[in-house]
mmCIF file of C-alpha atoms in Angstrom:
data_model
loop_
_atom_site.group_PDB
_atom_site.id
_atom_site.type_symbol
_atom_site.label_atom_id
_atom_site.label_comp_id
_atom_site.label_asym_id
_atom_site.label_seq_id
_atom_site.Cartn_x
_atom_site.Cartn_y
_atom_site.Cartn_z
ATOM 1 C CA UNK A 24 14.850 -3.989 8.769
ATOM 2 C CA UNK A 25 12.701 -5.331 5.932
ATOM 3 C CA UNK A 26 14.723 -6.552 3.034
ATOM 4 C CA UNK A 27 13.584 -7.133 -0.796
ATOM 5 C CA UNK A 28 12.468 -10.926 -0.037
ATOM 6 C CA UNK A 29 10.036 -9.767 2.581
ATOM 7 C CA UNK A 30 8.736 -6.795 0.478
ATOM 8 C CA UNK A 31 7.738 -9.373 -1.951
ATOM 9 C CA UNK A 32 5.799 -11.305 0.581
ATOM 10 C CA UNK A 33 3.706 -8.079 1.001
ATOM 11 C CA UNK A 34 2.260 -8.526 -2.386
ATOM 12 C CA UNK A 35 -0.268 -11.146 -1.193
ATOM 13 C CA UNK A 36 -3.732 -9.945 -1.757
ATOM 14 C CA UNK A 37 -4.946 -10.234 1.751
ATOM 15 C CA UNK A 38 -2.025 -8.537 3.227
ATOM 16 C CA UNK A 39 -2.150 -5.622 0.916
ATOM 17 C CA UNK A 40 -5.952 -5.259 1.877
ATOM 18 C CA UNK A 41 -4.803 -5.439 5.656
ATOM 19 C CA UNK A 42 -1.953 -2.686 5.028
ATOM 20 C CA UNK A 43 -4.797 -0.559 2.969
ATOM 21 C CA UNK A 44 -7.018 -0.730 5.675
ATOM 22 C CA UNK A 45 -4.330 0.365 8.293
ATOM 23 C CA UNK A 46 -2.757 3.080 5.992
ATOM 24 C CA UNK A 47 -4.476 5.943 7.408
ATOM 25 C CA UNK A 48 -2.753 5.233 10.820
ATOM 26 C CA UNK A 49 -5.846 3.897 12.459
ATOM 27 C CA UNK A 50 -5.448 1.474 15.438
ATOM 28 C CA UNK A 51 -7.995 -1.318 14.742
ATOM 29 C CA UNK A 52 -8.828 -4.422 16.528
ATOM 30 C CA UNK A 53 -8.993 -7.710 14.600
ATOM 31 C CA UNK A 54 -12.657 -7.737 14.922
ATOM 32 C CA UNK A 55 -12.666 -3.963 13.423
ATOM 33 C CA UNK A 56 -10.393 -5.202 10.683
ATOM 34 C CA UNK A 57 -12.804 -7.815 10.074
ATOM 35 C CA UNK A 58 -15.824 -5.386 9.510
ATOM 36 C CA UNK A 59 -13.974 -3.813 7.244
ATOM 37 C CA UNK A 60 -12.876 -6.516 5.236
ATOM 38 C CA UNK A 61 -15.684 -8.836 5.311
ATOM 39 C CA UNK A 62 -14.717 -10.876 2.401
ATOM 40 C CA UNK A 63 -11.571 -12.407 4.296
ATOM 41 C CA UNK A 64 -12.407 -15.221 6.842
ATOM 42 C CA UNK A 65 -11.636 -14.809 10.566
ATOM 43 C CA UNK A 66 -8.832 -17.587 10.618
ATOM 44 C CA UNK A 67 -7.282 -16.125 7.500
ATOM 45 C CA UNK A 68 -7.512 -12.687 8.588
ATOM 46 C CA UNK A 69 -5.652 -13.778 12.028
ATOM 47 C CA UNK A 70 -3.203 -15.629 10.125
ATOM 48 C CA UNK A 71 -2.006 -12.962 8.036
ATOM 49 C CA UNK A 72 -2.008 -10.086 10.968
ATOM 50 C CA UNK A 73 0.565 -12.407 12.697
ATOM 51 C CA UNK A 74 2.634 -12.767 9.453
ATOM 52 C CA UNK A 75 2.717 -9.019 8.919
ATOM 53 C CA UNK A 76 3.374 -8.818 12.741
ATOM 54 C CA UNK A 77 6.550 -11.458 12.586
ATOM 55 C CA UNK A 78 7.656 -8.985 9.562
ATOM 56 C CA UNK A 79 7.436 -6.127 11.687
ATOM 57 C CA UNK A 80 5.166 -4.339 9.204
ATOM 58 C CA UNK A 81 2.316 -3.800 11.990
ATOM 59 C CA UNK A 82 2.497 -3.841 15.587
ATOM 60 C CA UNK A 83 -0.088 -5.728 17.798
ATOM 61 C CA UNK A 84 -0.970 -4.016 21.198
ATOM 62 C CA UNK A 85 -1.878 -6.763 23.753
#
């Protein structure tokens, strides 16, 4: 369950861009996300993907 403190953490601009890219329900690989969000460096993108996964906001399939 996401509490109010975690919701505030989602307001980070990079996290919002990731969520907006995924909002349509598309399943994208990190490489595909990187193509959609070329202004975000790869290392930053991966860090924020992991963060959103840890919060339970996105799922990562392996």
